[in-house]
Amino acid sequence: MMPSHGRIRQADRVSRCVVIGSGIMGAGIAAHLANAGMQVTLLDIVPGSLTTEERSKGLTLGDAKVRNRLADEAVKRIHHAKPPMLYDPSWISRIRTGNLSDHLSAAGEADWIIEAVVERLDIKRKVLESIDTARRPGSLVTTNTSGLSVGAMAEGRSGDFRQHFAATHFFNPPRYMKLVEIVPTADTSPETVTLLTELCERRLGKGVVLARDTVNFIANRIGAHGMLVTLEEALRCGLTVEETDALTGTAMGRPKTATFRMMDMVGLDTLLHVVDNVLDRSADPAERAIFARPQLLVKLVESGRLGSKSGAGFYRKTAGTDGRSMIQSLRFPTLEYGSPSRASSPVLEAVKAAGGAAAKVRALLSAAPKHTHSQFAWACLKRTLLYAASLNGVIADHLTDIDKAMRWGFNWELGPFQLWDAIGLEQSVRRMEQEGDVVPAWVKEWIAGGNSSFYRCEGTKRLFAHDGGYREESGEGDCISLAGLKEAGRTVLSTPGASLIDIGDDVVCLEFHSTSNAIGGDILSAITLSAEEVSRNWRGLVIANEGRNFCVGANLALLLMEAQSGDWDEVEDIIRYFQRSMGLLASLDRPVVAAPHRMTLGGGVEACLPADRIIYSPETYFGLVETGVGLIPAGGGSMAAAMLAADRAQAASGGRSEASPMLLQPQLNQLFETIALAKHSTSGFGVRALGFHRPGDRVIMRQDARIGEAKHECLELDRQGYSPPSQPLIPVAGGEGKAVLALAIQSMKHSGYISPHDELIAGKLAHVLSGGDVAFGTKVSGQYLLDLECEAFLSLCGEPKTQQRMSHMLETNKPLRN
């Protein structure tokens, strides 16, 4: 994929890769290299015996199908993986297979060779030796190890090999996890580190931290320590599995998997391997004491309870008396399982009421300081903070790298040093020392120097503690931090649901920040105000945010409340306000570029389609899914679909103004099916297959750069002399096209694919997309289609089954089939 603005980088010349080892990590890495447009050869060893199936087919150990079996099976796993490993299923063609004995010569043609075999130093060294003999000088070689000595692997290798060798530790699954730890050796050239960093960041879309060649590197070392400390403190405090996970998940700014669910996902045997790795290589008695094998873990592993992969660990999935599956949890100290119990306390109630990770952690510690839950949380947190501080300068050059590694590798919202700032550096250190804990000398010296935090901001600069002073965090190219810009006072205007932020070069960004970024009156008001402001004073508008998701749709709770009360005038006002706001974006006399990420559903899509360009991140799940709650798109989404169908039909006709039914109907059918079945893409690249892609829209691999890239797109459109697109009349399929869609609806109903209520919804959608009961080819205005949208939406809001669907979605976050 070409980099931004046409400049050819060295990383863009890396096109041929070899991955050796086709296990979980090797296959995942190979798939993600294919996602980046690279041609990949996946190699593994030759099997030593035949399978029963191979014998039945008369195959021998000399047959290629047998010799390539391990890599071939990995490609099959990639193709059928859920969640998908590939952004586009067709990209499986970018991966070819082979074996180390017959196809190692592929390494001689490769730009980058990645070793991902079993985590044993002797085996890795043997594989790397064979790579050294086969590679061409100057090619990159990396190992995907989670913590073995990288320097020891390179011993005995050629000088050119050592200069171009490092570890690239991908986190699992490679497509979805952001972190890659790059670990150079003493012989790795600076140019190699730079190239690997650029490859991982810009080509693969990863977040890179440089780690030192120490046991388990950064994230796994601190993460494993935190799990062991949590287990120890939970047993000491007499907490249940449920209580522990309730306190160490979102309450601490960490994922819902918390501690014990995370251990089960990692695998208890795998966790013991990580523990043993530290135990074997650490000379620190205190650290060795922490990383001594917990007997509880040993007993679980010895009994075959390895976590999720074995069906039982700290949690167990089993069948209930009614035949349905149920989750049970481990009971201490009997190690038997019982029905899960809900964790509750004044501490947890205070956490629920707090907004944001920092506020939640403060509530966790201060709401009821003498409560067992608060005492437990403090013990876990302080031990993690002190351990991270003791490793600053040991496992990484900068404390900000430790924070990034934990955010990107373990999905913490706050890294250890950010967390320390959040709870108050000076007072927490005071409490630690009062309780007899040893605080690293550099932390005490830092406070004694008059510093009250590890991070601070100066204008748009973000600084972090380093070598007795503050150092500016290195910029990440085109990455723009809206949070940093807001801290620097660059907010132009704001409502409770959205803000307009100056992102430089006379471009502003409209950021949603309502609950779940759902579109309500506050966001619509901000759009109206922003359109006026941008038209007067700015060169362009970006629509993007840094929330967990771009936008999950409109404010469903408000719509349901009004519908249940029968206030139809209010419902219509909401729809019309939504439509007018999207219309302001579409007609703005300045370029508008949307940069969605992750869940971009319903109203989120309708906020993107008026833009002149859409810059997708790879992990964008994009779709008009309103039928799932018994409705149709009515914020301009149905109108936009009809316009897309007409535009494509005209393009297919060679630009003639009159498109035939043979050209328009297929386009309309595709979009109708996409919306009627509430389909959404599984990646930014999948948007095209659903029919929402427009000329000029594109995907960039590096999600963090999407706002910067959208800004550059705005500036380029402005440079070209931007004028808003005209609003021509739209040729529609009319009654003839609607009849074709009606046949499709009947076919789905008779096959049992849709319910009678689905049939009703689909019929309303077909009426709108086809332009109603007019003749084929009739040209209608956008407002005419908006009126049809509104009418259909209102009628569906009055349906009891639609209200049931809306209510069920709000209560369970799952669609109801009724």
PDB file of N, CA and C in Angstrom, residues 228-291:
ATOM      1  N   LEU A 228      -0.156 -12.591  39.003  1.00  0.00           N
ATOM      2  CA  LEU A 228       0.281 -13.343  40.182  1.00  0.00           C
ATOM      3  C   LEU A 228      -0.022 -12.583  41.467  1.00  0.00           C
ATOM      4  N   VAL A 229       0.215 -11.279  41.453  1.00  0.00           N
ATOM      5  CA  VAL A 229      -0.072 -10.449  42.625  1.00  0.00           C
ATOM      6  C   VAL A 229      -1.568 -10.462  42.924  1.00  0.00           C
ATOM      7  N   THR A 230      -2.373 -10.364  41.884  1.00  0.00           N
ATOM      8  CA  THR A 230      -3.828 -10.369  42.074  1.00  0.00           C
ATOM      9  C   THR A 230      -4.290 -11.686  42.677  1.00  0.00           C
ATOM     10  N   LEU A 231      -3.775 -12.787  42.186  1.00  0.00           N
ATOM     11  CA  LEU A 231      -4.132 -14.100  42.739  1.00  0.00           C
ATOM     12  C   LEU A 231      -3.741 -14.189  44.210  1.00  0.00           C
ATOM     13  N   GLU A 232      -2.540 -13.752  44.514  1.00  0.00           N
ATOM     14  CA  GLU A 232      -2.053 -13.796  45.897  1.00  0.00           C
ATOM     15  C   GLU A 232      -2.912 -12.937  46.817  1.00  0.00           C
ATOM     16  N   GLU A 233      -3.224 -11.716  46.377  1.00  0.00           N
ATOM     17  CA  GLU A 233      -3.997 -10.798  47.216  1.00  0.00           C
ATOM     18  C   GLU A 233      -5.455 -11.248  47.345  1.00  0.00           C
ATOM     19  N   ALA A 234      -6.000 -11.848  46.278  1.00  0.00           N
ATOM     20  CA  ALA A 234      -7.376 -12.350  46.349  1.00  0.00           C
ATOM     21  C   ALA A 234      -7.491 -13.458  47.394  1.00  0.00           C
ATOM     22  N   LEU A 235      -6.522 -14.356  47.406  1.00  0.00           N
ATOM     23  CA  LEU A 235      -6.533 -15.439  48.392  1.00  0.00           C
ATOM     24  C   LEU A 235      -6.326 -14.884  49.801  1.00  0.00           C
ATOM     25  N   ARG A 236      -5.433 -13.901  49.935  1.00  0.00           N
ATOM     26  CA  ARG A 236      -5.171 -13.305  51.249  1.00  0.00           C
ATOM     27  C   ARG A 236      -6.399 -12.594  51.793  1.00  0.00           C
ATOM     28  N   CYS A 237      -7.140 -11.913  50.899  1.00  0.00           N
ATOM     29  CA  CYS A 237      -8.313 -11.141  51.322  1.00  0.00           C
ATOM     30  C   CYS A 237      -9.583 -11.986  51.368  1.00  0.00           C
ATOM     31  N   GLY A 238      -9.502 -13.226  50.936  1.00  0.00           N
ATOM     32  CA  GLY A 238     -10.676 -14.089  50.947  1.00  0.00           C
ATOM     33  C   GLY A 238     -11.722 -13.718  49.923  1.00  0.00           C
ATOM     34  N   LEU A 239     -11.307 -13.172  48.778  1.00  0.00           N
ATOM     35  CA  LEU A 239     -12.261 -12.775  47.742  1.00  0.00           C
ATOM     36  C   LEU A 239     -12.634 -13.955  46.852  1.00  0.00           C
ATOM     37  N   THR A 240     -13.800 -13.868  46.252  1.00  0.00           N
ATOM     38  CA  THR A 240     -14.228 -14.871  45.283  1.00  0.00           C
ATOM     39  C   THR A 240     -13.652 -14.524  43.912  1.00  0.00           C
ATOM     40  N   VAL A 241     -13.769 -15.463  42.984  1.00  0.00           N
ATOM     41  CA  VAL A 241     -13.351 -15.220  41.609  1.00  0.00           C
ATOM     42  C   VAL A 241     -14.117 -14.032  41.029  1.00  0.00           C
ATOM     43  N   GLU A 242     -15.430 -13.995  41.278  1.00  0.00           N
ATOM     44  CA  GLU A 242     -16.256 -12.912  40.726  1.00  0.00           C
ATOM     45  C   GLU A 242     -15.874 -11.558  41.325  1.00  0.00           C
ATOM     46  N   GLU A 243     -15.653 -11.508  42.625  1.00  0.00           N
ATOM     47  CA  GLU A 243     -15.264 -10.250  43.243  1.00  0.00           C
ATOM     48  C   GLU A 243     -13.941  -9.748  42.673  1.00  0.00           C
ATOM     49  N   THR A 244     -13.001 -10.658  42.525  1.00  0.00           N
ATOM     50  CA  THR A 244     -11.683 -10.269  42.015  1.00  0.00           C
ATOM     51  C   THR A 244     -11.794  -9.685  40.618  1.00  0.00           C
ATOM     52  N   ASP A 245     -12.557 -10.347  39.746  1.00  0.00           N
ATOM     53  CA  ASP A 245     -12.677  -9.841  38.382  1.00  0.00           C
ATOM     54  C   ASP A 245     -13.475  -8.542  38.317  1.00  0.00           C
ATOM     55  N   ALA A 246     -14.449  -8.389  39.205  1.00  0.00           N
ATOM     56  CA  ALA A 246     -15.211  -7.130  39.242  1.00  0.00           C
ATOM     57  C   ALA A 246     -14.311  -5.960  39.635  1.00  0.00           C
ATOM     58  N   LEU A 247     -13.327  -6.217  40.464  1.00  0.00           N
ATOM     59  CA  LEU A 247     -12.452  -5.154  40.968  1.00  0.00           C
ATOM     60  C   LEU A 247     -11.256  -4.891  40.071  1.00  0.00           C
ATOM     61  N   THR A 248     -10.871  -5.870  39.241  1.00  0.00           N
ATOM     62  CA  THR A 248      -9.662  -5.708  38.436  1.00  0.00           C
ATOM     63  C   THR A 248      -9.951  -5.607  36.943  1.00  0.00           C
ATOM     64  N   GLY A 249     -11.209  -5.387  36.590  1.00  0.00           N
ATOM     65  CA  GLY A 249     -11.569  -5.180  35.190  1.00  0.00           C
ATOM     66  C   GLY A 249     -11.738  -3.708  34.889  1.00  0.00           C
ATOM     67  N   THR A 250     -12.929  -3.330  34.434  1.00  0.00           N
ATOM     68  CA  THR A 250     -13.161  -1.933  34.061  1.00  0.00           C
ATOM     69  C   THR A 250     -13.013  -0.988  35.248  1.00  0.00           C
ATOM     70  N   ALA A 251     -13.173  -1.509  36.474  1.00  0.00           N
ATOM     71  CA  ALA A 251     -12.990  -0.668  37.666  1.00  0.00           C
ATOM     72  C   ALA A 251     -11.574  -0.132  37.753  1.00  0.00           C
ATOM     73  N   MET A 252     -10.602  -0.873  37.207  1.00  0.00           N
ATOM     74  CA  MET A 252      -9.206  -0.426  37.202  1.00  0.00           C
ATOM     75  C   MET A 252      -8.798   0.113  35.834  1.00  0.00           C
ATOM     76  N   GLY A 253      -9.769   0.319  34.950  1.00  0.00           N
ATOM     77  CA  GLY A 253      -9.422   0.782  33.620  1.00  0.00           C
ATOM     78  C   GLY A 253      -8.821  -0.306  32.767  1.00  0.00           C
ATOM     79  N   ARG A 254      -9.233  -1.542  33.013  1.00  0.00           N
ATOM     80  CA  ARG A 254      -8.717  -2.682  32.257  1.00  0.00           C
ATOM     81  C   ARG A 254      -9.882  -3.382  31.562  1.00  0.00           C
ATOM     82  N   PRO A 255      -9.610  -4.335  30.676  1.00  0.00           N
ATOM     83  CA  PRO A 255     -10.702  -4.996  29.945  1.00  0.00           C
ATOM     84  C   PRO A 255     -11.642  -5.752  30.863  1.00  0.00           C
ATOM     85  N   LYS A 256     -12.835  -6.077  30.358  1.00  0.00           N
ATOM     86  CA  LYS A 256     -13.823  -6.838  31.124  1.00  0.00           C
ATOM     87  C   LYS A 256     -13.310  -8.225  31.502  1.00  0.00           C
ATOM     88  N   THR A 257     -12.346  -8.724  30.734  1.00  0.00           N
ATOM     89  CA  THR A 257     -11.767 -10.034  31.055  1.00  0.00           C
ATOM     90  C   THR A 257     -11.028 -10.015  32.381  1.00  0.00           C
ATOM     91  N   ALA A 258     -10.676  -8.823  32.864  1.00  0.00           N
ATOM     92  CA  ALA A 258     -10.084  -8.650  34.195  1.00  0.00           C
ATOM     93  C   ALA A 258      -8.891  -9.577  34.399  1.00  0.00           C
ATOM     94  N   THR A 259      -8.903 -10.361  35.496  1.00  0.00           N
ATOM     95  CA  THR A 259      -7.740 -11.194  35.819  1.00  0.00           C
ATOM     96  C   THR A 259      -7.976 -12.665  35.534  1.00  0.00           C
ATOM     97  N   PHE A 260      -8.972 -13.278  36.177  1.00  0.00           N
ATOM     98  CA  PHE A 260      -9.140 -14.718  36.053  1.00  0.00           C
ATOM     99  C   PHE A 260      -9.676 -15.120  34.674  1.00  0.00           C
ATOM    100  N   ARG A 261     -10.539 -14.293  34.089  1.00  0.00           N
ATOM    101  CA  ARG A 261     -10.969 -14.590  32.715  1.00  0.00           C
ATOM    102  C   ARG A 261      -9.783 -14.439  31.757  1.00  0.00           C
ATOM    103  N   MET A 262      -8.942 -13.462  32.027  1.00  0.00           N
ATOM    104  CA  MET A 262      -7.753 -13.284  31.191  1.00  0.00           C
ATOM    105  C   MET A 262      -6.811 -14.475  31.326  1.00  0.00           C
ATOM    106  N   MET A 263      -6.610 -14.953  32.566  1.00  0.00           N
ATOM    107  CA  MET A 263      -5.766 -16.129  32.760  1.00  0.00           C
ATOM    108  C   MET A 263      -6.305 -17.318  31.977  1.00  0.00           C
ATOM    109  N   ASP A 264      -7.607 -17.508  32.010  1.00  0.00           N
ATOM    110  CA  ASP A 264      -8.217 -18.612  31.272  1.00  0.00           C
ATOM    111  C   ASP A 264      -7.994 -18.456  29.765  1.00  0.00           C
ATOM    112  N   MET A 265      -8.098 -17.226  29.269  1.00  0.00           N
ATOM    113  CA  MET A 265      -7.894 -16.989  27.840  1.00  0.00           C
ATOM    114  C   MET A 265      -6.440 -17.241  27.444  1.00  0.00           C
ATOM    115  N   VAL A 266      -5.505 -16.782  28.272  1.00  0.00           N
ATOM    116  CA  VAL A 266      -4.081 -16.979  27.995  1.00  0.00           C
ATOM    117  C   VAL A 266      -3.725 -18.459  28.049  1.00  0.00           C
ATOM    118  N   GLY A 267      -4.323 -19.171  28.996  1.00  0.00           N
ATOM    119  CA  GLY A 267      -3.983 -20.579  29.238  1.00  0.00           C
ATOM    120  C   GLY A 267      -3.127 -20.669  30.489  1.00  0.00           C
ATOM    121  N   LEU A 268      -3.585 -21.434  31.474  1.00  0.00           N
ATOM    122  CA  LEU A 268      -2.864 -21.493  32.736  1.00  0.00           C
ATOM    123  C   LEU A 268      -1.500 -22.150  32.567  1.00  0.00           C
ATOM    124  N   ASP A 269      -1.390 -23.097  31.636  1.00  0.00           N
ATOM    125  CA  ASP A 269      -0.085 -23.696  31.363  1.00  0.00           C
ATOM    126  C   ASP A 269       0.858 -22.691  30.709  1.00  0.00           C
ATOM    127  N   THR A 270       0.304 -21.853  29.817  1.00  0.00           N
ATOM    128  CA  THR A 270       1.112 -20.813  29.184  1.00  0.00           C
ATOM    129  C   THR A 270       1.592 -19.806  30.211  1.00  0.00           C
ATOM    130  N   LEU A 271       0.705 -19.433  31.135  1.00  0.00           N
ATOM    131  CA  LEU A 271       1.086 -18.495  32.184  1.00  0.00           C
ATOM    132  C   LEU A 271       2.210 -19.073  33.041  1.00  0.00           C
ATOM    133  N   LEU A 272       2.139 -20.362  33.361  1.00  0.00           N
ATOM    134  CA  LEU A 272       3.215 -20.983  34.132  1.00  0.00           C
ATOM    135  C   LEU A 272       4.526 -20.964  33.360  1.00  0.00           C
ATOM    136  N   HIS A 273       4.457 -21.105  32.044  1.00  0.00           N
ATOM    137  CA  HIS A 273       5.664 -21.029  31.227  1.00  0.00           C
ATOM    138  C   HIS A 273       6.299 -19.644  31.335  1.00  0.00           C
ATOM    139  N   VAL A 274       5.461 -18.601  31.290  1.00  0.00           N
ATOM    140  CA  VAL A 274       5.967 -17.227  31.435  1.00  0.00           C
ATOM    141  C   VAL A 274       6.585 -17.035  32.814  1.00  0.00           C
ATOM    142  N   VAL A 275       5.910 -17.571  33.831  1.00  0.00           N
ATOM    143  CA  VAL A 275       6.413 -17.480  35.204  1.00  0.00           C
ATOM    144  C   VAL A 275       7.776 -18.164  35.308  1.00  0.00           C
ATOM    145  N   ASP A 276       7.880 -19.357  34.745  1.00  0.00           N
ATOM    146  CA  ASP A 276       9.144 -20.104  34.811  1.00  0.00           C
ATOM    147  C   ASP A 276      10.266 -19.366  34.098  1.00  0.00           C
ATOM    148  N   ASN A 277       9.907 -18.671  33.014  1.00  0.00           N
ATOM    149  CA  ASN A 277      10.908 -17.932  32.243  1.00  0.00           C
ATOM    150  C   ASN A 277      11.570 -16.863  33.109  1.00  0.00           C
ATOM    151  N   VAL A 278      10.756 -16.138  33.886  1.00  0.00           N
ATOM    152  CA  VAL A 278      11.305 -15.121  34.792  1.00  0.00           C
ATOM    153  C   VAL A 278      12.087 -15.789  35.910  1.00  0.00           C
ATOM    154  N   LEU A 279      11.519 -16.848  36.451  1.00  0.00           N
ATOM    155  CA  LEU A 279      12.155 -17.532  37.579  1.00  0.00           C
ATOM    156  C   LEU A 279      13.549 -18.045  37.201  1.00  0.00           C
ATOM    157  N   ASP A 280      13.666 -18.544  35.966  1.00  0.00           N
ATOM    158  CA  ASP A 280      14.937 -19.108  35.519  1.00  0.00           C
ATOM    159  C   ASP A 280      16.001 -18.057  35.277  1.00  0.00           C
ATOM    160  N   ARG A 281      15.572 -16.833  34.909  1.00  0.00           N
ATOM    161  CA  ARG A 281      16.559 -15.826  34.467  1.00  0.00           C
ATOM    162  C   ARG A 281      16.734 -14.659  35.431  1.00  0.00           C
ATOM    163  N   SER A 282      15.889 -14.559  36.445  1.00  0.00           N
ATOM    164  CA  SER A 282      15.987 -13.426  37.362  1.00  0.00           C
ATOM    165  C   SER A 282      16.942 -13.742  38.512  1.00  0.00           C
ATOM    166  N   ALA A 283      17.746 -12.735  38.880  1.00  0.00           N
ATOM    167  CA  ALA A 283      18.665 -12.883  40.018  1.00  0.00           C
ATOM    168  C   ALA A 283      18.160 -12.128  41.240  1.00  0.00           C
ATOM    169  N   ASP A 284      17.007 -11.445  41.119  1.00  0.00           N
ATOM    170  CA  ASP A 284      16.454 -10.642  42.207  1.00  0.00           C
ATOM    171  C   ASP A 284      15.614 -11.538  43.122  1.00  0.00           C
ATOM    172  N   PRO A 285      16.017 -11.714  44.398  1.00  0.00           N
ATOM    173  CA  PRO A 285      15.265 -12.591  45.307  1.00  0.00           C
ATOM    174  C   PRO A 285      13.803 -12.186  45.464  1.00  0.00           C
ATOM    175  N   ALA A 286      13.532 -10.873  45.524  1.00  0.00           N
ATOM    176  CA  ALA A 286      12.153 -10.414  45.682  1.00  0.00           C
ATOM    177  C   ALA A 286      11.319 -10.778  44.462  1.00  0.00           C
ATOM    178  N   GLU A 287      11.905 -10.604  43.290  1.00  0.00           N
ATOM    179  CA  GLU A 287      11.180 -10.950  42.062  1.00  0.00           C
ATOM    180  C   GLU A 287      10.985 -12.454  41.961  1.00  0.00           C
ATOM    181  N   ARG A 288      11.999 -13.209  42.328  1.00  0.00           N
ATOM    182  CA  ARG A 288      11.881 -14.666  42.275  1.00  0.00           C
ATOM    183  C   ARG A 288      10.794 -15.163  43.232  1.00  0.00           C
ATOM    184  N   ALA A 289      10.636 -14.469  44.344  1.00  0.00           N
ATOM    185  CA  ALA A 289       9.594 -14.864  45.306  1.00  0.00           C
ATOM    186  C   ALA A 289       8.211 -14.635  44.707  1.00  0.00           C
ATOM    187  N   ILE A 290       8.047 -13.517  43.997  1.00  0.00           N
ATOM    188  CA  ILE A 290       6.758 -13.220  43.369  1.00  0.00           C
ATOM    189  C   ILE A 290       6.464 -14.220  42.258  1.00  0.00           C
ATOM    190  N   PHE A 291       7.500 -14.589  41.495  1.00  0.00           N
ATOM    191  CA  PHE A 291       7.312 -15.467  40.344  1.00  0.00           C
ATOM    192  C   PHE A 291       7.486 -16.950  40.674  1.00  0.00           C
TER     193      PHE A 291
END
